[in-house]
Short mmCIF file of C-alpha atoms and ligand atoms in Angstrom, two decimals:
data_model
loop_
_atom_site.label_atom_id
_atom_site.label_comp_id
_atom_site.label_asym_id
_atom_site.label_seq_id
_atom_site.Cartn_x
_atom_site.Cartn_y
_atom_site.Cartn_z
CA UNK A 1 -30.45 -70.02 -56.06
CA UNK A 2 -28.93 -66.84 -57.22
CA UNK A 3 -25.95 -65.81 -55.46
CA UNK A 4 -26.96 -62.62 -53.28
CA UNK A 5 -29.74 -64.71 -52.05
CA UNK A 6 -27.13 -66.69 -49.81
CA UNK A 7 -27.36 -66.74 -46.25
CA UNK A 8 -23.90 -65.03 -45.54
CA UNK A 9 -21.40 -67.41 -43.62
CA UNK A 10 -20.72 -67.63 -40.13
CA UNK A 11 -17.45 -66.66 -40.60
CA UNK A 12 -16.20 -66.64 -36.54
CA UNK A 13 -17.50 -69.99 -35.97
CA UNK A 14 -16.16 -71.39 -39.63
CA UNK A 15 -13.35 -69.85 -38.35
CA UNK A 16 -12.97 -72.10 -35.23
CA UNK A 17 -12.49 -75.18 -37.50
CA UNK A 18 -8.99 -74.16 -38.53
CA UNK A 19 -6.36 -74.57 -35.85
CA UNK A 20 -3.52 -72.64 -38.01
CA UNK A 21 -5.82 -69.66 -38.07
CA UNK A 22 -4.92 -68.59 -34.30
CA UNK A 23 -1.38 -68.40 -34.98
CA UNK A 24 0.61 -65.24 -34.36
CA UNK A 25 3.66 -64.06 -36.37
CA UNK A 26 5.72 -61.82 -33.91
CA UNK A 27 3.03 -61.66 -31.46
CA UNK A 28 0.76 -60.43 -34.22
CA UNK A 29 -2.53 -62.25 -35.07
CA UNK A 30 -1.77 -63.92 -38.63
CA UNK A 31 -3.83 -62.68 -41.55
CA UNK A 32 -3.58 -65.45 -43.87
CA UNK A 33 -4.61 -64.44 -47.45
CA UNK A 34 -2.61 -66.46 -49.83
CA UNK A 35 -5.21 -68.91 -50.16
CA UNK A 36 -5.08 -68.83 -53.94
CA UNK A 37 -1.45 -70.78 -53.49
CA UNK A 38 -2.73 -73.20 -50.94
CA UNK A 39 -5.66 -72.95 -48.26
CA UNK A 40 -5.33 -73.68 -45.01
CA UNK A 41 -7.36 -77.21 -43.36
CA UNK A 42 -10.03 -77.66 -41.23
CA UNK A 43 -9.48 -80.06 -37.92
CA UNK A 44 -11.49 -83.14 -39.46
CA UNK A 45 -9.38 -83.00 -42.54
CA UNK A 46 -6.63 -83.49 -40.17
CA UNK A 47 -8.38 -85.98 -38.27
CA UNK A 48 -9.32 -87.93 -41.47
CA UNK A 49 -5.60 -87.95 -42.45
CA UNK A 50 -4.73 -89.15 -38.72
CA UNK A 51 -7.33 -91.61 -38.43
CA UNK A 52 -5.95 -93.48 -41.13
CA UNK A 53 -2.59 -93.86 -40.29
CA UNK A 54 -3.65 -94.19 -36.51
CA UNK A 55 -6.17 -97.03 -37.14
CA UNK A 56 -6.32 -98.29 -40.96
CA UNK A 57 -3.21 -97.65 -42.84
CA UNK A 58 -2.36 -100.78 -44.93
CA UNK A 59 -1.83 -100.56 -48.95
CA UNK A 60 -4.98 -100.23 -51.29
CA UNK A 61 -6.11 -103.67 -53.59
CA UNK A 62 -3.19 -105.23 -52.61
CA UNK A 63 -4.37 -107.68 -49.20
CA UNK A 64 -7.12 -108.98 -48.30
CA UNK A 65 -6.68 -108.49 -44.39
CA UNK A 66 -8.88 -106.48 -42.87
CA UNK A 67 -6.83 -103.16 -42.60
CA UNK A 68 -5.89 -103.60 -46.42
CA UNK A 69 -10.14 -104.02 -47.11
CA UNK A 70 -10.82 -100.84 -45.03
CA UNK A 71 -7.95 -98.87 -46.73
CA UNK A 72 -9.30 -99.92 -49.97
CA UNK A 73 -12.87 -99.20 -49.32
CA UNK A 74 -12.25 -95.87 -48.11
CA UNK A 75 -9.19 -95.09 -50.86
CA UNK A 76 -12.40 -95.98 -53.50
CA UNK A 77 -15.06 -94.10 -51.79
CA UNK A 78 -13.09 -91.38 -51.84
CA UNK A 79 -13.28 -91.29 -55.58
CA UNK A 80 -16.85 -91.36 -55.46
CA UNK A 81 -17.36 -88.66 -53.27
CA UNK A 82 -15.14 -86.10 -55.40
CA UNK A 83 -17.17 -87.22 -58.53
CA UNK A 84 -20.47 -86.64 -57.09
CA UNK A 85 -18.39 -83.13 -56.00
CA UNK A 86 -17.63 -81.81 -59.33
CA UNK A 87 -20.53 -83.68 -60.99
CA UNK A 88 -18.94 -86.53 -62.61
CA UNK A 89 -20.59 -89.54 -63.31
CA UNK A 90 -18.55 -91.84 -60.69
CA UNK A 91 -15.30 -93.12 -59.41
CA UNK A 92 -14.65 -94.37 -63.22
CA UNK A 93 -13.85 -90.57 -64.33
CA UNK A 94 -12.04 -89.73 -61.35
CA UNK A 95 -8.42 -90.07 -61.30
CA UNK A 96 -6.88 -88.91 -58.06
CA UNK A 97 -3.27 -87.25 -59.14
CA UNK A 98 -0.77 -85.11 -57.37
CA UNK A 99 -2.03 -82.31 -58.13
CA UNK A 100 -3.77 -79.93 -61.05
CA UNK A 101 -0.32 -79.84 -62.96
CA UNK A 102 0.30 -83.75 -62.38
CA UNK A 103 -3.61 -84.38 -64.12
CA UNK A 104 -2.44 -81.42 -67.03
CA UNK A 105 0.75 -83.88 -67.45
CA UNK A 106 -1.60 -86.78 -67.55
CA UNK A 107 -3.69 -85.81 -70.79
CA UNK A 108 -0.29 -84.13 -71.94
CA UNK A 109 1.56 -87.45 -72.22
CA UNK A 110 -1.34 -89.81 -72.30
CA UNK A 111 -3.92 -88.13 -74.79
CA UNK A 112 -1.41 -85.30 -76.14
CA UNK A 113 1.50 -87.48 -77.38
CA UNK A 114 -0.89 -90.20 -79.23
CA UNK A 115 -3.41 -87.45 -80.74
CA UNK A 116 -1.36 -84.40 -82.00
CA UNK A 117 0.92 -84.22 -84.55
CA UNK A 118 1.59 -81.90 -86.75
CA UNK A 119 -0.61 -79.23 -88.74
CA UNK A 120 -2.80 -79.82 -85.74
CA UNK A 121 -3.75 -76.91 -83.14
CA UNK A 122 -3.71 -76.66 -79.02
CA UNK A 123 -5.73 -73.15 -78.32
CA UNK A 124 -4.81 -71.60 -75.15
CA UNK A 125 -5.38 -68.44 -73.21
CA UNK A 126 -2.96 -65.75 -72.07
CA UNK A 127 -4.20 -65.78 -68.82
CA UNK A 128 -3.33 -70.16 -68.39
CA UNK A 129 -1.33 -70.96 -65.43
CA UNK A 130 2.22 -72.46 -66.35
CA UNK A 131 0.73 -75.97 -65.62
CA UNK A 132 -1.32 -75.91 -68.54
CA UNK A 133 0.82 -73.50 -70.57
CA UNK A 134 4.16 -75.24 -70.20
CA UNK A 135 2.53 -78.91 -70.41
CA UNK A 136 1.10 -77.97 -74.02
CA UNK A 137 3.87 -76.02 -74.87
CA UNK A 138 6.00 -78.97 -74.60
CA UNK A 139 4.07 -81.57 -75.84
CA UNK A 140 3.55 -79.53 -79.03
CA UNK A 141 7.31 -79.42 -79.66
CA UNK A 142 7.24 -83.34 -78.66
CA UNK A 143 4.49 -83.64 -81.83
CA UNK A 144 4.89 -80.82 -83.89
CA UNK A 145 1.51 -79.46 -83.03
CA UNK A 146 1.08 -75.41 -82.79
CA UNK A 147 -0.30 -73.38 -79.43
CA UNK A 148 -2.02 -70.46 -80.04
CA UNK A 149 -3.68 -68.17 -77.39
CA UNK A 150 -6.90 -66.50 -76.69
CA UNK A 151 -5.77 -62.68 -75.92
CA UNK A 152 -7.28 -61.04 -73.25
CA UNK A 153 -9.46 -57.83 -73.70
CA UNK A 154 -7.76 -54.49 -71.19
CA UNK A 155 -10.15 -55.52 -68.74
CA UNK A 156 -8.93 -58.74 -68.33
CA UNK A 157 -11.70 -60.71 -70.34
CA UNK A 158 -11.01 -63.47 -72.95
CA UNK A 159 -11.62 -61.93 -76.20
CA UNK A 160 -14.52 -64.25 -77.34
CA UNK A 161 -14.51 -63.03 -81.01
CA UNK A 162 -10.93 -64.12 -80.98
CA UNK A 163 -11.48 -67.21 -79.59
CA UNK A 164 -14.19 -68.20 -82.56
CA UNK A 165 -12.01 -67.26 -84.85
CA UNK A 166 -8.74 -69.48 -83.03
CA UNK A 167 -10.62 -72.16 -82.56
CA UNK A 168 -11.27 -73.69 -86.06
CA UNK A 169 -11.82 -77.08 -87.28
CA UNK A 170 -7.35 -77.86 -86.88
CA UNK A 171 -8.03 -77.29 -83.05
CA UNK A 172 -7.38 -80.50 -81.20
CA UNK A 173 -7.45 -79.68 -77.84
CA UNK A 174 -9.19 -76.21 -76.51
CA UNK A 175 -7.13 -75.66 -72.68
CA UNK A 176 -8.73 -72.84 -70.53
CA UNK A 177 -8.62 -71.37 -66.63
CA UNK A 178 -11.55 -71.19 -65.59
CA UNK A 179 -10.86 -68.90 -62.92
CA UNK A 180 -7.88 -67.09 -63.57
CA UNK A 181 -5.44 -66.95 -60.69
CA UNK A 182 -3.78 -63.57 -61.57
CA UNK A 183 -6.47 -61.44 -62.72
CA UNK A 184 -10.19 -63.22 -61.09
CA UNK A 185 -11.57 -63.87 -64.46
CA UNK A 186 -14.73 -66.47 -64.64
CA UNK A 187 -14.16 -67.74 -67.90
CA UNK A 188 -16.75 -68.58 -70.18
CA UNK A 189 -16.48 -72.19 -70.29
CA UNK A 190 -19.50 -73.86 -71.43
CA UNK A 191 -19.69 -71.38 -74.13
CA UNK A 192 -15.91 -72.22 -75.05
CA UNK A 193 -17.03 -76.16 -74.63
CA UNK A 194 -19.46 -75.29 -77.17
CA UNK A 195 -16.96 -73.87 -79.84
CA UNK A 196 -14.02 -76.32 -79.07
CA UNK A 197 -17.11 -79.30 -80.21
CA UNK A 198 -18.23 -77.34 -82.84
CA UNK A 199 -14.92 -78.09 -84.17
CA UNK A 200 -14.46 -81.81 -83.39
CA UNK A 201 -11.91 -80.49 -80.70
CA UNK A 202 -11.88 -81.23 -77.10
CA UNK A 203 -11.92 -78.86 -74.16
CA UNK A 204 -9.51 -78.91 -70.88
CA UNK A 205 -10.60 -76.64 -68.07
CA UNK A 206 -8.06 -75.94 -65.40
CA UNK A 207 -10.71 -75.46 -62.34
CA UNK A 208 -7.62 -75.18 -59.54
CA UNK A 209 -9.27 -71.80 -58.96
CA UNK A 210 -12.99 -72.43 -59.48
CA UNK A 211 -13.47 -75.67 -57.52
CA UNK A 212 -12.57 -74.76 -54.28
CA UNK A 213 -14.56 -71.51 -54.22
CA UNK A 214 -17.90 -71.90 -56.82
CA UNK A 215 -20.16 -75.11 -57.15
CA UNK A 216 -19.12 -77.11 -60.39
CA UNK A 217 -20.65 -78.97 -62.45
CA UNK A 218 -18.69 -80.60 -65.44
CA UNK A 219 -21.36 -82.75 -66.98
CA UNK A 220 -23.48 -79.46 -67.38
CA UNK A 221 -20.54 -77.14 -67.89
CA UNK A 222 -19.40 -80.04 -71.02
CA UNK A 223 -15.88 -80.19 -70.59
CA UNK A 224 -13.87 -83.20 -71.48
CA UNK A 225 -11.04 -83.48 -68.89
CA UNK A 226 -11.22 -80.99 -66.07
CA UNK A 227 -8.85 -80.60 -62.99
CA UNK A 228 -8.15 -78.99 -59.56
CA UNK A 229 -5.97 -79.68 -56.20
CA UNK A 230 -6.71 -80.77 -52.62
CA UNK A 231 -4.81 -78.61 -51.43
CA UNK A 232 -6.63 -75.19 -52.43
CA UNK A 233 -10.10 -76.46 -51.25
CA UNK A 234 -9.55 -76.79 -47.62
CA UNK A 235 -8.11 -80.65 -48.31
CA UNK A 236 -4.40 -82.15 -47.88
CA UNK A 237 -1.41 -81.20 -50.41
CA UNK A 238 -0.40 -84.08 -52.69
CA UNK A 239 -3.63 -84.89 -53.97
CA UNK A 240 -5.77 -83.59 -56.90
CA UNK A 241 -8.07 -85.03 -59.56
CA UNK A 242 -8.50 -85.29 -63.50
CA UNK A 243 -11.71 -85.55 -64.26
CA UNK A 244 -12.19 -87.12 -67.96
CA UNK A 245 -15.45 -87.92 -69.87
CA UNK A 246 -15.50 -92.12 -69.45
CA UNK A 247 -15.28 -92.88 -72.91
CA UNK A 248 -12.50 -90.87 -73.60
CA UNK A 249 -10.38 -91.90 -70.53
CA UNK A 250 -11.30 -95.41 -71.86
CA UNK A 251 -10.01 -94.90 -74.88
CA UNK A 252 -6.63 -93.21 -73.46
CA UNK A 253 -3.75 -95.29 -73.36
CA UNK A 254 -1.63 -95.21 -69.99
CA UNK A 255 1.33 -93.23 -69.51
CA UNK A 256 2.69 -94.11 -66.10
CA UNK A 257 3.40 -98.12 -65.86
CA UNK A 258 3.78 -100.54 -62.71
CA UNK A 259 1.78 -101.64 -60.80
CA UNK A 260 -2.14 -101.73 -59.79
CA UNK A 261 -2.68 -99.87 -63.21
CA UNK A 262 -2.78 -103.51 -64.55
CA UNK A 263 -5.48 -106.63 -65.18
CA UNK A 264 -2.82 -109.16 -66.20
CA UNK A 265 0.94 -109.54 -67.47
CA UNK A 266 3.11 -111.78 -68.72
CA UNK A 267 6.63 -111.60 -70.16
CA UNK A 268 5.09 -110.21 -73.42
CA UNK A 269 2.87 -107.67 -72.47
CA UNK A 270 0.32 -106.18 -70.71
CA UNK A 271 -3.58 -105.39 -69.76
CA UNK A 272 -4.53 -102.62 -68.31
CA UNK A 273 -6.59 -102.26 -65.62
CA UNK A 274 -10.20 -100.84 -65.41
CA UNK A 275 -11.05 -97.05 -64.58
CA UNK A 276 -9.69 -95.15 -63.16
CA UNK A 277 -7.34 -97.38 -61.44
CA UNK A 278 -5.28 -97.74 -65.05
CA UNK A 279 -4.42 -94.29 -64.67
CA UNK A 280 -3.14 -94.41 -61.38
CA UNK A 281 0.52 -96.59 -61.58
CA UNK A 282 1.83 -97.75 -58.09
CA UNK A 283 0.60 -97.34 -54.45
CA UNK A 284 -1.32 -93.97 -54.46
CA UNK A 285 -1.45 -91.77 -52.18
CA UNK A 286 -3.71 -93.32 -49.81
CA UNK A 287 -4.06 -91.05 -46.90
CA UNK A 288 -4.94 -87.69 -48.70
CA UNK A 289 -7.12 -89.19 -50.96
CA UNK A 290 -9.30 -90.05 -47.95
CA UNK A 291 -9.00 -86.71 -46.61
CA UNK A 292 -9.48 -85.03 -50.44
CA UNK A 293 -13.13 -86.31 -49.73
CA UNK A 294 -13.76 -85.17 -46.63
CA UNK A 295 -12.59 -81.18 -47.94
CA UNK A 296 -15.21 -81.91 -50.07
CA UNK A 297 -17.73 -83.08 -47.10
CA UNK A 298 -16.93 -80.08 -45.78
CA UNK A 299 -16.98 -77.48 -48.13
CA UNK A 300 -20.69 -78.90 -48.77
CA UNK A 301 -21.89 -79.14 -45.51
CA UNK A 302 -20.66 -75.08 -45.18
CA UNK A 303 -22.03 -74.82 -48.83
CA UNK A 304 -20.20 -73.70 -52.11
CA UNK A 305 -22.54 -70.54 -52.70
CA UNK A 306 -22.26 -69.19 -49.57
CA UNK A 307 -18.62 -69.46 -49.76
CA UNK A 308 -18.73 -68.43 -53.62
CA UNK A 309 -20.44 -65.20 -52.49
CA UNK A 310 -18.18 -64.37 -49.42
CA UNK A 311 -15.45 -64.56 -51.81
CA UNK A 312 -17.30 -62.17 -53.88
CA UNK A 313 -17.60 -60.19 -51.37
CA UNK A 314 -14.34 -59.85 -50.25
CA UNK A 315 -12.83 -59.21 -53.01
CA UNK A 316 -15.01 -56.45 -54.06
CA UNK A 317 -14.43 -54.71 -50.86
CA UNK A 318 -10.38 -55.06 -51.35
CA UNK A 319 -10.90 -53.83 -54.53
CA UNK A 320 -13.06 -50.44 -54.00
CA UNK A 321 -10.84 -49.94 -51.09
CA UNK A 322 -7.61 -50.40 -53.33
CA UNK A 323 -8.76 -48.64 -56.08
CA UNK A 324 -9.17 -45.58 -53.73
CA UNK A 325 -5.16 -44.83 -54.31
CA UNK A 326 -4.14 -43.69 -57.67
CA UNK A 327 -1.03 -45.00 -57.27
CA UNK A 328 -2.39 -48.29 -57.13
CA UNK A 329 -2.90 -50.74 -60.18
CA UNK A 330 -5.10 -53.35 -59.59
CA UNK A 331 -5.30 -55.98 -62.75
CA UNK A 332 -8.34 -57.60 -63.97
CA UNK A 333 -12.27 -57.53 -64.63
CA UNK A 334 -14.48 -54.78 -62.23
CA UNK A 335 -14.52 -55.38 -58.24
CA UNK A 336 -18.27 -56.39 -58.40
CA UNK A 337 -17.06 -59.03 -61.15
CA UNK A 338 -14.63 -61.46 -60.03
CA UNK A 339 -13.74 -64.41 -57.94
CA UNK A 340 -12.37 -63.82 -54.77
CA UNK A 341 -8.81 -62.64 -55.28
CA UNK A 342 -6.90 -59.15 -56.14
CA UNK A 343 -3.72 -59.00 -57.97
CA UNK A 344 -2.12 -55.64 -58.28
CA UNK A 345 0.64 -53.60 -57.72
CA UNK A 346 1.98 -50.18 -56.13
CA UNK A 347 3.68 -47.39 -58.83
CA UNK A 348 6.69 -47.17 -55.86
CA UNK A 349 7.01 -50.61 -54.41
CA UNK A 350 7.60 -54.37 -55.81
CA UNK A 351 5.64 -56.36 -55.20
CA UNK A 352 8.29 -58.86 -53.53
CA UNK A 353 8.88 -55.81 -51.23
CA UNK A 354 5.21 -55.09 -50.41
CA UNK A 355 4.65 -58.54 -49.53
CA UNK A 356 8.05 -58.56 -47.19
CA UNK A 357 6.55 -55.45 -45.43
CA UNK A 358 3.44 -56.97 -45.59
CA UNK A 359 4.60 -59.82 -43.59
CA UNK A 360 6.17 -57.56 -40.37
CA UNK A 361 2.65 -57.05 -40.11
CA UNK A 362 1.14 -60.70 -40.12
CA UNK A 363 -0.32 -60.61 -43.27
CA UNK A 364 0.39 -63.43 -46.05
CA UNK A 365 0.13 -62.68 -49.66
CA UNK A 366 1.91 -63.61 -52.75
CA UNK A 367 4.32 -61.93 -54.85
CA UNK A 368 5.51 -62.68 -57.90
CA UNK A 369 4.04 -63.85 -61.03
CA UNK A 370 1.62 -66.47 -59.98
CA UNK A 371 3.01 -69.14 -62.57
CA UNK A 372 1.44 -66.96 -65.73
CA UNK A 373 4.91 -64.89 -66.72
CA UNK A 374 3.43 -65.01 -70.22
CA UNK A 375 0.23 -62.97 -68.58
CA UNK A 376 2.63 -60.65 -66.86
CA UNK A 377 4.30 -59.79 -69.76
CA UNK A 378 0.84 -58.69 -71.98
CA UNK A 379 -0.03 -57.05 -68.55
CA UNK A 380 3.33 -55.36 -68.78
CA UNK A 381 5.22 -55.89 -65.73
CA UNK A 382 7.05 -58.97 -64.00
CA UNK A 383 5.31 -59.37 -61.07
CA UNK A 384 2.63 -58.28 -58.76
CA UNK A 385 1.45 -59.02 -56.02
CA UNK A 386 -1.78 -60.92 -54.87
CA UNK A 387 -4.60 -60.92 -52.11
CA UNK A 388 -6.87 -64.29 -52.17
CA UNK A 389 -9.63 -64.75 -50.31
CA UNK A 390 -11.54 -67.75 -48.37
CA UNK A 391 -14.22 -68.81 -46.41
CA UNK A 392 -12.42 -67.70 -43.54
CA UNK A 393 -11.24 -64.28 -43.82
CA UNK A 394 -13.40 -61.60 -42.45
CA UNK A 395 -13.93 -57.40 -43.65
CA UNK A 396 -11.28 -56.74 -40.90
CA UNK A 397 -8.67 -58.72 -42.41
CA UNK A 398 -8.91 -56.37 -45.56
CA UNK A 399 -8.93 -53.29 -43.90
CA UNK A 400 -5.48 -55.62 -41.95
CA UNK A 401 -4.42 -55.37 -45.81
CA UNK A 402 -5.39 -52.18 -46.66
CA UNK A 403 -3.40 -50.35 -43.53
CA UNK A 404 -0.53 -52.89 -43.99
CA UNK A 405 -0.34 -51.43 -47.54
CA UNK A 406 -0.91 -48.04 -46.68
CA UNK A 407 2.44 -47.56 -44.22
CA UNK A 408 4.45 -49.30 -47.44
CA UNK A 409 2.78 -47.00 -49.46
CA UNK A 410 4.20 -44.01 -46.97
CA UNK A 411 7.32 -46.03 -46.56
CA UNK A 412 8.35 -45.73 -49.93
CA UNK A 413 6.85 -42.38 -51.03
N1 PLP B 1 -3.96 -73.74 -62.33
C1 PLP B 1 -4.25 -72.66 -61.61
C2 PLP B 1 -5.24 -71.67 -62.15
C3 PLP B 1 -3.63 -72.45 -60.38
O1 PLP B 1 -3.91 -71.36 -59.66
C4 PLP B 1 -2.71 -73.40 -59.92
C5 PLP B 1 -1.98 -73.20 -58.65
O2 PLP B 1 -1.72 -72.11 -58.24
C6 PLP B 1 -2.45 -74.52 -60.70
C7 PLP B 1 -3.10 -74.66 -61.91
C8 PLP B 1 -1.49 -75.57 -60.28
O3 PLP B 1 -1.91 -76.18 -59.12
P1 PLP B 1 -0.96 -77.26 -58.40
O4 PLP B 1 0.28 -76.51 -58.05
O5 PLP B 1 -1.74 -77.68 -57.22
O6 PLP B 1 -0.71 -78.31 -59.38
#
């Protein structure tokens, strides 16, 4: 179904679902648009967290009383459910992590550290979130392996005639956003999948931006390992997924040791266990996981392109009505072609002060540099600041924005 087709969302009765959402800051109604940093959670995500430590909490695969079973059951199904989600296979490609950085870590110290060494080549963007950035910066010093980075074009594309010509056959690893979290790029992925195996290499895609808001589908999209958070798609904070082709996450040697990652041991050694269990060392982190899967109930049952296109929307709309002011920079691709965020920045105010002002009016946003300083710097300043959309937020919100702005603007003329 092509996006504009969409029956728009029911935004006042989505808007119901989330408690937090009829707060008031200083007797003002909050306007909560930070949502790139962490969304905010509907009641039955709460509930599903609840319910399990009201009537099933008990460790995972460790008992074989009935709480323990149900705990287990669930913990597993869980997995299943955010496969089918993101189009994985099954449970066996889903490991449930802390987070998106905690899965980059993962195929940092578990796939980076055995594979690279060097003369061998990680290609990055400029627009990569520190997770990935830092992760493969690091790990190439730890193997003597190179980073190199995809530049971005002034409108806040990747250069793709760059790209084939970084990628070559010394590439190992290919790590891209897929939906930048400064600038609302939708990178080309599949086309980069393409490239990276064109070149024996394998392709990472950071979607901590693109799951929560577009449908995803990493068997079609190619990928290798792909990740994203919880906490960004309506779901609890501490949980997140790696997703990892089978074969390769079979092949993958452990990095994090103890126990219920293991089959058998004996003074000697070890075996590890089966997917994706072998990945996940210790008791896990039972509660969210549940309540990871029903985010994703719920995001489905609402409907990913709906949500994908009132994202679009709103976005659009901030950005024709920011781009109004000339003293107003507003960083990244066209308003009618981006995800649903705006960074930018005023000529007369920083951003950290915008967002302070911002907030004696009820309205959240982020300042600073979003975790991509390197991206700040080729965009040329330190920080800015940053408007992110969601299912939730309504027209009126912007124009909340907009005014909010608009008195700092006079503020500091
Ligand atoms: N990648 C992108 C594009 C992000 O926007 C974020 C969070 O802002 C992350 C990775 C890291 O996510 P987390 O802090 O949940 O690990």
């Amino acid at each position: 179904m092509a996006t504009q087709d969409v029956t728009p969302l029911d935004v006042e009765r989505i808007r119901a679902d989330f408690p937090i959402l009829e707060r008031e800051i200083d007797g003002q109604q909050l306007v909560y648009l930070d949502n790139a940093a962490t969304s905010q959670t509907p009641e039955r995500v709460i509930d599903a967290i609840s319910d399990y430590y009201r009537e099933y909490n008990a460790n995972v695969h460790r008992g074989i009383h009935q709480l323990s079973q149900e705990a287990s059951i669930a913990y597993e199904e869980a997995h299943d459910r955010v496969a089918e989600f993101v189009g994985a296979d099954g449970r066996e490609e889903i490991v449930f992590t802390g987070n998106t950085t905690e899965a980059m870590n993962t195929v940092g110290y578990a796939w980076g550290l055995n594979e690279l060494g060097p003369g061998d080549e990680v290609v990055l963007t400029e627009m990569e979130h520190h997770a990935s950035l830092v992760t493969w910066q690091q790990i190439a010093k730890l193997t003597g392996a190179e980073c190199k980075y995809i530049p971005i074009t002034d409108e806040g594309y990747l250069d793709m005639e760059a790209a084939a010509e970084l990628i070559t056959d010394d590439t190992e690893m290919v790590s891209v956003v897929h939906v930048s979290n400064t600038l609302g790029t939708v990178n080309p992925v599949s086309e980069l999948a393409d490239i990276a195996h064109d070149h024996d290499s394998l392709i990472f895609v950071d979607g901590a931006q693109s799951v929560p808001h577009q449908p995803v589908d990493v068997e079609a999209m190619d990928c290798d390992f792909f990740a994203f958070s919880g906490h960004k798609m309506c779901g609890p904070t501490g949980i997140g997924a790696l997703y990892g082709k089978e074969h390769i996450l079979e092949e993958m040697e452990p990095y994090s040791y103890g126990g219920d990652m293991i089959l058998k041991v004996t003074f000697e050694d070890s075996q590890w266990n089966e997917l994706p269990w072998k990945f996940e060392a210790g008791t896990p982190n039972i509660a969210d996981g549940i309540a990871f899967a029903e985010a994703c109930d719920y995001l489905d049952d609402i409907g990913l392109e709906r949500i994908h296109r009132h994202g679009q929307q709103l976005a659009e709309y901030a950005y024709d009505r920011l781009t109004e002011w000339d003293d107003v920079e507003v960083y990244g691709p066209p308003g009618d072609d981006r995800a649903g965020l705006v960074a930018f920045n005023l000529e007369t105010t920083h951003a950290h002060d915008l967002s302070s002002i911002l907030n004696d009016y009820a309205v959240a946003i982020r300042a600073g540099d979003h975790c991509t300083q390197p991206l700040h710097d080729v965009l040329g300043t330190a920080a800015s600041a940053r408007a992110s959309f969601y299912l939730y937020n309504t027209r009126e919100e912007v124009d909340a924005l907009v005014e909010a702005i608009d008195e700092a603007r006079q503020l500091f003329a």
